[in-house]
Amino acid sequence: MKRWLPAGAAAAVLAAVVFAGFSGGGNDLDGLGQVDNSSLTVPATTQPGVVIGTGNAIVKTNLSQPLNRGMSGIEVTAMQQRLHDLGFDPGPVDGMFGGGTEQALWAFEGLIGNARYDQQAGILSNELWQRMQDDLLFQPRRQSPPGNTHVEVYLDLQVLIVFKDNKPVLITHISSGELDENGEPKLWCELVTYDTDQNGVALEEPVTRDECAYAKTPGGVFRFNRKYDGKRLGPLGGMYNPVYFNYGIAVHGAENVPNKPASHGCIRIPNWVADYFPSLVELGDYIFVWNGKKEPEDITEEESLPSFNFRNPDSTYTTTSSTSPTTTTKPVTTTTKPATTTTKPATTTTRPATTTTLAP
């Protein structure tokens, strides 16, 4: 069985229980990423996400003015370098406060102050700069055995972290499934052109359909199961270098990664991060998704299912394809699962984010 414990658990218990879980047999459902949550230990508590290390004190500087998008100069360069050192990826350290720097700052605000995405301003005040200069350590909510990699996604913060040996090697802003005015997955209906089916299997030719679904990014415990190079047109929309973990839901690059949930259900990351993200994770690595309401292990199998596309009942559009796709149209409430697919590993270029190893 695969068991995960709070990071604050005794080291001996952690090593014995978690390592035994990783070396055991698989519990994936249909090989599509879901993990049988009944075999996982639900932690009662988790350690603080951010702590200040006890290493040597550094001489801090002060900002001459708050920094925001559109500004440039040596203070912007210092902020970008510090974000890189902590594991974030604002893009080039070039002294230009652009969209990449803003996105990295959103993620920093979310983690350092547990600020929801709608509370993240993307402005570096002098007070926030003082905190950024601290000897910060970003800790995982779940500990993995030595040598292992796992991913944690916090939907309320719109942040994703890749942990290797329980140290962050990448921290990035994300955009997950769009929400309606009640905070529930938003219903969308539109013409969808895709070249893969619901399981990510390539179709013989692209298909265009008038379809609907709910923009649901489920919480839960999953495993990465498929990777693809380049751009893909899936049932949930266009993707760059997607790494799938829950049927058609993947972590993938996108041009538009705003400071709010805006996708059809996938987890968008900036394209330059997606260039190397697939190289940071292996098929079979765990991905924990917090929905802001429950612990991932508390989420049932049914709750962890995505919203499968279904035909727009008001549509008069005729599907444009001479070859029938292999997907099965499903209503939103169904729990029927698509067939298992063949994995095609991607060849990617590794460009991991620079991190600082801090004393405990």
mmCIF file of C-alpha atoms in Angstrom:
data_model
loop_
_atom_site.group_PDB
_atom_site.id
_atom_site.type_symbol
_atom_site.label_atom_id
_atom_site.label_comp_id
_atom_site.label_asym_id
_atom_site.label_seq_id
_atom_site.Cartn_x
_atom_site.Cartn_y
_atom_site.Cartn_z
ATOM 1 C CA MET A 1 0.000 0.000 0.000
ATOM 2 C CA LYS A 2 1.077 3.581 -0.659
ATOM 3 C CA ARG A 3 1.082 5.644 2.522
ATOM 4 C CA TRP A 4 1.985 9.262 3.126
ATOM 5 C CA LEU A 5 2.409 10.897 6.506
ATOM 6 C CA PRO A 6 2.682 14.485 7.748
ATOM 7 C CA ALA A 7 6.151 15.919 7.313
ATOM 8 C CA GLY A 8 6.447 16.286 11.069
ATOM 9 C CA ALA A 9 6.060 12.568 11.728
ATOM 10 C CA ALA A 10 8.918 10.641 13.283
ATOM 11 C CA ALA A 11 11.674 9.923 10.761
ATOM 12 C CA ALA A 12 11.785 6.211 11.509
ATOM 13 C CA VAL A 13 8.044 5.808 11.010
ATOM 14 C CA LEU A 14 8.181 7.914 7.859
ATOM 15 C CA ALA A 15 10.968 5.850 6.322
ATOM 16 C CA ALA A 16 9.369 2.522 7.204
ATOM 17 C CA VAL A 17 5.822 3.332 6.113
ATOM 18 C CA VAL A 18 6.370 5.555 3.069
ATOM 19 C CA PHE A 19 9.236 3.572 1.587
ATOM 20 C CA ALA A 20 7.226 0.382 1.922
ATOM 21 C CA GLY A 21 4.409 2.121 0.047
ATOM 22 C CA PHE A 22 6.641 3.172 -2.864
ATOM 23 C CA SER A 23 8.143 -0.279 -3.242
ATOM 24 C CA GLY A 24 4.771 -2.037 -3.216
ATOM 25 C CA GLY A 25 2.381 -2.909 -6.019
ATOM 26 C CA GLY A 26 0.376 -0.304 -7.913
ATOM 27 C CA ASN A 27 -3.092 0.847 -6.958
ATOM 28 C CA ASP A 28 -3.791 2.983 -10.042
ATOM 29 C CA LEU A 29 -7.272 2.746 -11.478
ATOM 30 C CA ASP A 30 -7.176 1.810 -15.167
ATOM 31 C CA GLY A 31 -3.683 3.270 -15.384
ATOM 32 C CA LEU A 32 -5.156 6.763 -15.834
ATOM 33 C CA GLY A 33 -3.637 8.389 -12.776
ATOM 34 C CA GLN A 34 -6.154 7.914 -9.971
ATOM 35 C CA VAL A 35 -4.898 6.294 -6.802
ATOM 36 C CA ASP A 36 -7.066 4.122 -4.580
ATOM 37 C CA ASN A 37 -7.444 6.568 -1.678
ATOM 38 C CA SER A 38 -8.757 3.894 0.662
ATOM 39 C CA SER A 39 -5.191 2.639 1.119
ATOM 40 C CA LEU A 40 -3.716 6.053 1.967
ATOM 41 C CA THR A 41 -3.185 7.465 5.426
ATOM 42 C CA VAL A 42 -5.053 10.753 5.895
ATOM 43 C CA PRO A 43 -2.803 13.151 7.825
ATOM 44 C CA ALA A 44 -4.366 14.926 10.790
ATOM 45 C CA THR A 45 -1.955 17.862 10.527
ATOM 46 C CA THR A 46 0.654 19.257 8.174
ATOM 47 C CA GLN A 47 3.840 21.189 8.869
ATOM 48 C CA PRO A 48 4.114 24.923 8.094
ATOM 49 C CA GLY A 49 4.505 25.558 4.393
ATOM 50 C CA VAL A 50 7.159 28.229 4.872
ATOM 51 C CA VAL A 51 9.779 28.525 7.605
ATOM 52 C CA ILE A 52 12.711 30.877 8.175
ATOM 53 C CA GLY A 53 15.995 29.028 8.411
ATOM 54 C CA THR A 54 18.560 29.511 11.137
ATOM 55 C CA GLY A 55 21.528 29.994 8.833
ATOM 56 C CA ASN A 56 23.844 32.986 8.768
ATOM 57 C CA ALA A 57 22.091 36.340 8.715
ATOM 58 C CA ILE A 58 22.331 38.364 5.512
ATOM 59 C CA VAL A 59 22.544 42.112 5.105
ATOM 60 C CA LYS A 60 19.174 43.212 3.798
ATOM 61 C CA THR A 61 18.521 46.090 1.442
ATOM 62 C CA ASN A 62 15.543 48.413 1.135
ATOM 63 C CA LEU A 63 13.580 49.267 -1.979
ATOM 64 C CA SER A 64 13.491 52.853 -3.155
ATOM 65 C CA GLN A 65 9.856 52.355 -4.206
ATOM 66 C CA PRO A 66 7.333 49.538 -4.682
ATOM 67 C CA LEU A 67 7.956 47.452 -7.804
ATOM 68 C CA ASN A 68 5.244 46.463 -10.255
ATOM 69 C CA ARG A 69 4.811 45.334 -13.831
ATOM 70 C CA GLY A 70 6.339 47.624 -16.442
ATOM 71 C CA MET A 71 9.217 48.804 -14.243
ATOM 72 C CA SER A 72 12.902 48.038 -14.786
ATOM 73 C CA GLY A 73 16.257 48.469 -13.098
ATOM 74 C CA ILE A 74 18.672 46.895 -10.645
ATOM 75 C CA GLU A 75 16.026 46.461 -7.962
ATOM 76 C CA VAL A 76 13.910 44.394 -10.374
ATOM 77 C CA THR A 77 17.021 42.348 -11.194
ATOM 78 C CA ALA A 78 17.621 41.700 -7.479
ATOM 79 C CA MET A 79 14.021 40.554 -7.018
ATOM 80 C CA GLN A 80 14.190 38.233 -10.040
ATOM 81 C CA GLN A 81 17.451 36.689 -8.827
ATOM 82 C CA ARG A 82 16.055 36.147 -5.346
ATOM 83 C CA LEU A 83 12.949 34.451 -6.778
ATOM 84 C CA HIS A 84 15.189 32.175 -8.849
ATOM 85 C CA ASP A 85 17.272 31.326 -5.777
ATOM 86 C CA LEU A 86 14.123 30.324 -3.881
ATOM 87 C CA GLY A 87 12.921 27.995 -6.662
ATOM 88 C CA PHE A 88 10.557 30.256 -8.612
ATOM 89 C CA ASP A 89 10.929 30.898 -12.329
ATOM 90 C CA PRO A 90 10.194 34.504 -13.347
ATOM 91 C CA GLY A 91 11.915 33.988 -16.691
ATOM 92 C CA PRO A 92 15.157 35.790 -17.594
ATOM 93 C CA VAL A 93 16.913 37.772 -14.873
ATOM 94 C CA ASP A 94 17.036 40.851 -17.058
ATOM 95 C CA GLY A 95 15.777 43.688 -14.867
ATOM 96 C CA MET A 96 12.501 43.927 -16.802
ATOM 97 C CA PHE A 97 9.337 43.466 -14.712
ATOM 98 C CA GLY A 98 7.166 41.589 -17.210
ATOM 99 C CA GLY A 99 4.447 38.967 -17.074
ATOM 100 C CA GLY A 100 6.766 36.164 -15.971
ATOM 101 C CA THR A 101 8.064 38.152 -13.016
ATOM 102 C CA GLU A 102 4.506 39.083 -12.066
ATOM 103 C CA GLN A 103 3.389 35.457 -12.163
ATOM 104 C CA ALA A 104 6.309 34.360 -9.979
ATOM 105 C CA LEU A 105 5.487 37.146 -7.530
ATOM 106 C CA TRP A 106 1.853 36.001 -7.381
ATOM 107 C CA ALA A 107 3.055 32.536 -6.384
ATOM 108 C CA PHE A 108 5.402 33.998 -3.775
ATOM 109 C CA GLU A 109 2.585 36.079 -2.274
ATOM 110 C CA GLY A 110 0.357 33.026 -2.133
ATOM 111 C CA LEU A 111 2.900 30.900 -0.299
ATOM 112 C CA ILE A 112 4.438 33.482 2.012
ATOM 113 C CA GLY A 113 1.111 34.801 3.292
ATOM 114 C CA ASN A 114 -1.266 31.961 2.393
ATOM 115 C CA ALA A 115 -2.973 34.516 0.145
ATOM 116 C CA ARG A 116 -5.696 33.293 -2.198
ATOM 117 C CA TYR A 117 -5.251 34.094 -5.863
ATOM 118 C CA ASP A 118 -7.744 36.981 -5.629
ATOM 119 C CA GLN A 119 -5.608 38.558 -2.884
ATOM 120 C CA GLN A 120 -2.330 38.445 -4.815
ATOM 121 C CA ALA A 121 -1.419 41.934 -6.068
ATOM 122 C CA GLY A 122 1.789 41.260 -8.002
ATOM 123 C CA ILE A 123 3.441 44.276 -6.372
ATOM 124 C CA LEU A 124 6.676 44.011 -4.389
ATOM 125 C CA SER A 125 6.464 46.372 -1.452
ATOM 126 C CA ASN A 126 9.479 47.025 0.752
ATOM 127 C CA GLU A 127 7.814 44.985 3.501
ATOM 128 C CA LEU A 128 7.404 42.021 1.156
ATOM 129 C CA TRP A 129 10.990 42.492 -0.057
ATOM 130 C CA GLN A 130 12.230 42.191 3.533
ATOM 131 C CA ARG A 131 10.461 38.849 3.839
ATOM 132 C CA MET A 132 11.798 37.699 0.484
ATOM 133 C CA GLN A 133 15.351 38.284 1.738
ATOM 134 C CA ASP A 134 14.822 35.985 4.740
ATOM 135 C CA ASP A 135 16.409 32.541 4.805
ATOM 136 C CA LEU A 136 13.193 30.956 3.535
ATOM 137 C CA LEU A 137 12.481 27.258 3.228
ATOM 138 C CA PHE A 138 9.360 26.079 1.374
ATOM 139 C CA GLN A 139 8.323 22.729 2.801
ATOM 140 C CA PRO A 140 6.094 20.028 1.297
ATOM 141 C CA ARG A 141 2.772 19.186 2.873
ATOM 142 C CA ARG A 142 3.575 15.529 2.187
ATOM 143 C CA GLN A 143 6.982 13.942 2.678
ATOM 144 C CA SER A 144 8.330 11.479 0.122
ATOM 145 C CA PRO A 145 11.114 8.920 0.605
ATOM 146 C CA PRO A 146 14.701 9.958 -0.217
ATOM 147 C CA GLY A 147 15.408 10.202 -3.916
ATOM 148 C CA ASN A 148 11.746 10.561 -4.890
ATOM 149 C CA THR A 149 9.934 13.373 -6.659
ATOM 150 C CA HIS A 150 6.351 14.457 -6.098
ATOM 151 C CA VAL A 151 4.208 17.444 -7.063
ATOM 152 C CA GLU A 152 1.836 19.459 -4.889
ATOM 153 C CA VAL A 153 -0.884 21.723 -6.321
ATOM 154 C CA TYR A 154 -2.782 24.250 -4.184
ATOM 155 C CA LEU A 155 -5.838 25.371 -6.151
ATOM 156 C CA ASP A 156 -6.860 28.110 -3.707
ATOM 157 C CA LEU A 157 -3.394 29.679 -4.036
ATOM 158 C CA GLN A 158 -3.000 28.799 -7.750
ATOM 159 C CA VAL A 159 0.489 27.433 -7.059
ATOM 160 C CA LEU A 160 2.300 24.251 -8.113
ATOM 161 C CA ILE A 161 5.531 22.984 -6.522
ATOM 162 C CA VAL A 162 7.777 20.150 -7.675
ATOM 163 C CA PHE A 163 9.627 18.591 -4.732
ATOM 164 C CA LYS A 164 12.668 16.354 -5.137
ATOM 165 C CA ASP A 165 14.045 14.889 -1.913
ATOM 166 C CA ASN A 166 11.405 17.116 -0.262
ATOM 167 C CA LYS A 167 13.125 20.278 -1.515
ATOM 168 C CA PRO A 168 11.492 22.563 -4.101
ATOM 169 C CA VAL A 169 13.070 22.422 -7.539
ATOM 170 C CA LEU A 170 10.268 24.425 -9.157
ATOM 171 C CA ILE A 171 7.602 26.759 -7.795
ATOM 172 C CA THR A 172 5.227 28.217 -10.355
ATOM 173 C CA HIS A 173 1.965 30.072 -10.722
ATOM 174 C CA ILE A 174 -0.860 28.110 -12.382
ATOM 175 C CA SER A 175 -4.367 28.597 -13.706
ATOM 176 C CA SER A 176 -6.819 25.750 -13.110
ATOM 177 C CA GLY A 177 -10.494 25.157 -13.997
ATOM 178 C CA GLU A 178 -12.639 28.285 -14.307
ATOM 179 C CA LEU A 179 -15.188 28.912 -11.543
ATOM 180 C CA ASP A 180 -18.644 30.491 -11.642
ATOM 181 C CA GLU A 181 -19.979 33.192 -9.312
ATOM 182 C CA ASN A 182 -20.668 30.547 -6.654
ATOM 183 C CA GLY A 183 -17.133 29.183 -6.745
ATOM 184 C CA GLU A 184 -18.196 26.003 -8.563
ATOM 185 C CA PRO A 185 -16.798 24.663 -11.866
ATOM 186 C CA LYS A 186 -18.183 26.785 -14.688
ATOM 187 C CA LEU A 187 -20.187 25.224 -17.509
ATOM 188 C CA TRP A 188 -18.714 25.947 -20.946
ATOM 189 C CA CYS A 189 -20.067 25.157 -24.405
ATOM 190 C CA GLU A 190 -18.050 25.823 -27.554
ATOM 191 C CA LEU A 191 -16.697 24.351 -30.758
ATOM 192 C CA VAL A 192 -13.788 22.129 -29.770
ATOM 193 C CA THR A 193 -11.135 20.900 -32.205
ATOM 194 C CA TYR A 194 -8.829 18.215 -30.879
ATOM 195 C CA ASP A 195 -6.386 15.590 -32.119
ATOM 196 C CA THR A 196 -6.527 13.288 -29.073
ATOM 197 C CA ASP A 197 -9.339 11.481 -27.332
ATOM 198 C CA GLN A 198 -10.328 11.784 -23.670
ATOM 199 C CA ASN A 199 -7.383 9.548 -22.717
ATOM 200 C CA GLY A 200 -4.819 11.503 -24.747
ATOM 201 C CA VAL A 201 -4.597 8.921 -27.556
ATOM 202 C CA ALA A 202 -3.933 10.514 -30.968
ATOM 203 C CA LEU A 203 -6.834 10.456 -33.416
ATOM 204 C CA GLU A 204 -6.351 9.630 -37.089
ATOM 205 C CA GLU A 205 -7.386 13.191 -37.948
ATOM 206 C CA PRO A 206 -8.522 16.274 -35.976
ATOM 207 C CA VAL A 207 -12.175 16.395 -34.959
ATOM 208 C CA THR A 208 -14.317 19.473 -34.373
ATOM 209 C CA ARG A 209 -17.443 19.181 -32.241
ATOM 210 C CA ASP A 210 -19.856 21.449 -30.442
ATOM 211 C CA GLU A 211 -19.414 20.246 -26.873
ATOM 212 C CA CYS A 212 -20.004 21.213 -23.279
ATOM 213 C CA ALA A 213 -18.427 20.295 -19.943
ATOM 214 C CA TYR A 214 -17.745 21.754 -16.541
ATOM 215 C CA ALA A 215 -14.337 23.363 -16.014
ATOM 216 C CA LYS A 216 -13.515 21.049 -13.139
ATOM 217 C CA THR A 217 -10.016 20.542 -11.749
ATOM 218 C CA PRO A 218 -10.616 17.792 -9.180
ATOM 219 C CA GLY A 219 -8.618 17.447 -6.014
ATOM 220 C CA GLY A 220 -7.168 14.126 -4.991
ATOM 221 C CA VAL A 221 -4.112 11.902 -5.146
ATOM 222 C CA PHE A 222 -2.927 10.966 -8.639
ATOM 223 C CA ARG A 223 0.066 9.716 -10.584
ATOM 224 C CA PHE A 224 1.489 11.057 -13.836
ATOM 225 C CA ASN A 225 0.802 8.539 -16.589
ATOM 226 C CA ARG A 226 1.422 10.068 -20.045
ATOM 227 C CA LYS A 227 3.678 12.693 -21.633
ATOM 228 C CA TYR A 228 3.598 14.248 -25.072
ATOM 229 C CA ASP A 229 5.972 16.587 -26.877
ATOM 230 C CA GLY A 230 4.814 19.815 -28.440
ATOM 231 C CA LYS A 231 1.309 21.122 -28.936
ATOM 232 C CA ARG A 232 -1.736 18.900 -28.516
ATOM 233 C CA LEU A 233 -5.421 19.584 -29.126
ATOM 234 C CA GLY A 234 -7.228 17.594 -26.469
ATOM 235 C CA PRO A 235 -10.858 17.460 -25.321
ATOM 236 C CA LEU A 236 -10.045 20.166 -22.763
ATOM 237 C CA GLY A 237 -8.393 22.505 -25.272
ATOM 238 C CA GLY A 238 -4.921 23.306 -26.605
ATOM 239 C CA MET A 239 -1.896 22.138 -24.611
ATOM 240 C CA TYR A 240 1.876 22.537 -24.853
ATOM 241 C CA ASN A 241 4.048 19.645 -23.600
ATOM 242 C CA PRO A 242 1.202 18.105 -21.569
ATOM 243 C CA VAL A 243 1.890 15.662 -18.743
ATOM 244 C CA TYR A 244 -1.370 13.846 -17.958
ATOM 245 C CA PHE A 245 -2.433 12.590 -14.547
ATOM 246 C CA ASN A 246 -6.253 12.359 -14.530
ATOM 247 C CA TYR A 247 -7.824 11.196 -17.817
ATOM 248 C CA GLY A 248 -7.693 14.270 -20.114
ATOM 249 C CA ILE A 249 -6.422 16.593 -17.358
ATOM 250 C CA ALA A 250 -2.761 17.522 -17.603
ATOM 251 C CA VAL A 251 -0.177 19.989 -16.419
ATOM 252 C CA HIS A 252 0.681 21.863 -19.611
ATOM 253 C CA GLY A 253 2.049 25.095 -20.983
ATOM 254 C CA ALA A 254 -0.211 27.932 -22.122
ATOM 255 C CA GLU A 255 0.133 31.457 -23.458
ATOM 256 C CA ASN A 256 -2.514 32.747 -21.060
ATOM 257 C CA VAL A 257 -1.966 31.973 -17.364
ATOM 258 C CA PRO A 258 -3.935 34.716 -15.556
ATOM 259 C CA ASN A 259 -4.189 35.346 -11.826
ATOM 260 C CA LYS A 260 -7.399 33.338 -11.537
ATOM 261 C CA PRO A 261 -8.760 29.920 -12.519
ATOM 262 C CA ALA A 262 -9.470 30.166 -16.255
ATOM 263 C CA SER A 263 -8.841 26.779 -17.901
ATOM 264 C CA HIS A 264 -11.258 24.079 -19.061
ATOM 265 C CA GLY A 265 -9.988 21.885 -16.228
ATOM 266 C CA CYS A 266 -6.288 21.371 -16.890
ATOM 267 C CA ILE A 267 -3.502 22.999 -14.898
ATOM 268 C CA ARG A 268 -1.883 25.703 -17.014
ATOM 269 C CA ILE A 269 1.712 26.754 -16.434
ATOM 270 C CA PRO A 270 3.739 29.358 -18.370
ATOM 271 C CA ASN A 271 5.126 28.067 -21.658
ATOM 272 C CA TRP A 272 8.768 28.632 -20.696
ATOM 273 C CA VAL A 273 8.197 26.516 -17.583
ATOM 274 C CA ALA A 274 6.482 23.854 -19.693
ATOM 275 C CA ASP A 275 9.660 23.670 -21.813
ATOM 276 C CA TYR A 276 11.343 21.706 -19.020
ATOM 277 C CA PHE A 277 8.578 20.687 -16.587
ATOM 278 C CA PRO A 278 8.215 17.207 -18.189
ATOM 279 C CA SER A 279 11.892 16.547 -17.468
ATOM 280 C CA LEU A 280 11.376 17.172 -13.750
ATOM 281 C CA VAL A 281 8.784 14.419 -13.255
ATOM 282 C CA GLU A 282 8.651 10.761 -14.203
ATOM 283 C CA LEU A 283 5.663 8.635 -15.095
ATOM 284 C CA GLY A 284 4.381 7.189 -11.846
ATOM 285 C CA ASP A 285 5.354 10.184 -9.704
ATOM 286 C CA TYR A 286 2.652 11.322 -7.302
ATOM 287 C CA ILE A 287 0.749 14.580 -7.741
ATOM 288 C CA PHE A 288 -1.337 15.787 -4.790
ATOM 289 C CA VAL A 289 -4.067 18.321 -5.571
ATOM 290 C CA TRP A 290 -5.601 20.365 -2.746
ATOM 291 C CA ASN A 291 -9.020 21.801 -3.638
ATOM 292 C CA GLY A 292 -9.102 24.172 -0.658
ATOM 293 C CA LYS A 293 -11.851 22.160 1.031
ATOM 294 C CA LYS A 294 -10.516 18.675 1.733
ATOM 295 C CA GLU A 295 -7.228 16.888 2.156
ATOM 296 C CA PRO A 296 -6.357 15.093 -1.109
ATOM 297 C CA GLU A 297 -6.652 11.685 0.570
ATOM 298 C CA ASP A 298 -10.179 12.512 1.775
ATOM 299 C CA ILE A 299 -11.485 13.046 -1.748
ATOM 300 C CA THR A 300 -13.491 10.100 -3.050
ATOM 301 C CA GLU A 301 -12.935 8.403 -6.393
ATOM 302 C CA GLU A 302 -16.140 9.916 -7.759
ATOM 303 C CA GLU A 303 -15.158 13.420 -6.606
ATOM 304 C CA SER A 304 -11.755 13.007 -8.237
ATOM 305 C CA LEU A 305 -13.233 12.380 -11.694
ATOM 306 C CA PRO A 306 -13.062 15.188 -14.267
ATOM 307 C CA SER A 307 -16.107 16.451 -16.139
ATOM 308 C CA PHE A 308 -16.187 14.530 -19.414
ATOM 309 C CA ASN A 309 -17.195 16.436 -22.545
ATOM 310 C CA PHE A 310 -20.721 15.901 -23.844
ATOM 311 C CA ARG A 311 -22.519 17.077 -26.973
ATOM 312 C CA ASN A 312 -24.103 20.520 -26.730
ATOM 313 C CA PRO A 313 -27.837 19.705 -26.571
ATOM 314 C CA ASP A 314 -28.684 22.987 -28.315
ATOM 315 C CA SER A 315 -26.166 22.556 -31.103
ATOM 316 C CA THR A 316 -26.954 22.414 -34.808
ATOM 317 C CA TYR A 317 -23.286 21.916 -35.701
ATOM 318 C CA THR A 318 -22.247 18.777 -37.606
ATOM 319 C CA THR A 319 -19.034 17.084 -36.470
ATOM 320 C CA THR A 320 -16.228 17.664 -38.987
ATOM 321 C CA SER A 321 -14.470 14.325 -39.335
ATOM 322 C CA SER A 322 -14.457 11.435 -41.759
ATOM 323 C CA THR A 323 -13.102 9.153 -39.057
ATOM 324 C CA SER A 324 -15.009 8.471 -35.889
ATOM 325 C CA PRO A 325 -12.989 9.317 -32.760
ATOM 326 C CA THR A 326 -12.395 6.714 -30.075
ATOM 327 C CA THR A 327 -13.942 8.703 -27.256
ATOM 328 C CA THR A 328 -17.256 7.962 -25.639
ATOM 329 C CA THR A 329 -19.588 10.912 -25.030
ATOM 330 C CA LYS A 330 -20.598 10.997 -21.391
ATOM 331 C CA PRO A 331 -22.988 13.121 -19.330
ATOM 332 C CA VAL A 332 -21.378 15.159 -16.561
ATOM 333 C CA THR A 333 -22.747 12.916 -13.823
ATOM 334 C CA THR A 334 -21.378 9.664 -15.223
ATOM 335 C CA THR A 335 -18.545 7.742 -13.573
ATOM 336 C CA THR A 336 -17.821 5.484 -16.560
ATOM 337 C CA LYS A 337 -14.094 5.522 -17.351
ATOM 338 C CA PRO A 338 -12.476 5.578 -20.813
ATOM 339 C CA ALA A 339 -10.236 2.748 -21.935
ATOM 340 C CA THR A 340 -6.606 2.436 -20.928
ATOM 341 C CA THR A 341 -4.196 4.066 -23.355
ATOM 342 C CA THR A 342 -0.637 3.488 -24.515
ATOM 343 C CA THR A 343 1.980 5.728 -22.927
ATOM 344 C CA LYS A 344 4.330 7.608 -25.249
ATOM 345 C CA PRO A 345 7.124 9.197 -23.168
ATOM 346 C CA ALA A 346 8.300 12.628 -24.229
ATOM 347 C CA THR A 347 11.795 13.801 -25.031
ATOM 348 C CA THR A 348 12.266 17.083 -23.224
ATOM 349 C CA THR A 349 14.968 19.591 -22.452
ATOM 350 C CA THR A 350 15.877 19.875 -18.806
ATOM 351 C CA ARG A 351 16.089 23.376 -17.381
ATOM 352 C CA PRO A 352 15.332 23.033 -13.655
ATOM 353 C CA ALA A 353 14.898 26.119 -11.529
ATOM 354 C CA THR A 354 17.841 27.155 -9.346
ATOM 355 C CA THR A 355 17.260 26.563 -5.643
ATOM 356 C CA THR A 356 19.110 27.287 -2.420
ATOM 357 C CA THR A 357 19.704 24.461 0.041
ATOM 358 C CA LEU A 358 19.001 25.770 3.523
ATOM 359 C CA ALA A 359 19.917 24.420 6.930
ATOM 360 C CA PRO A 360 16.985 22.912 8.840
#
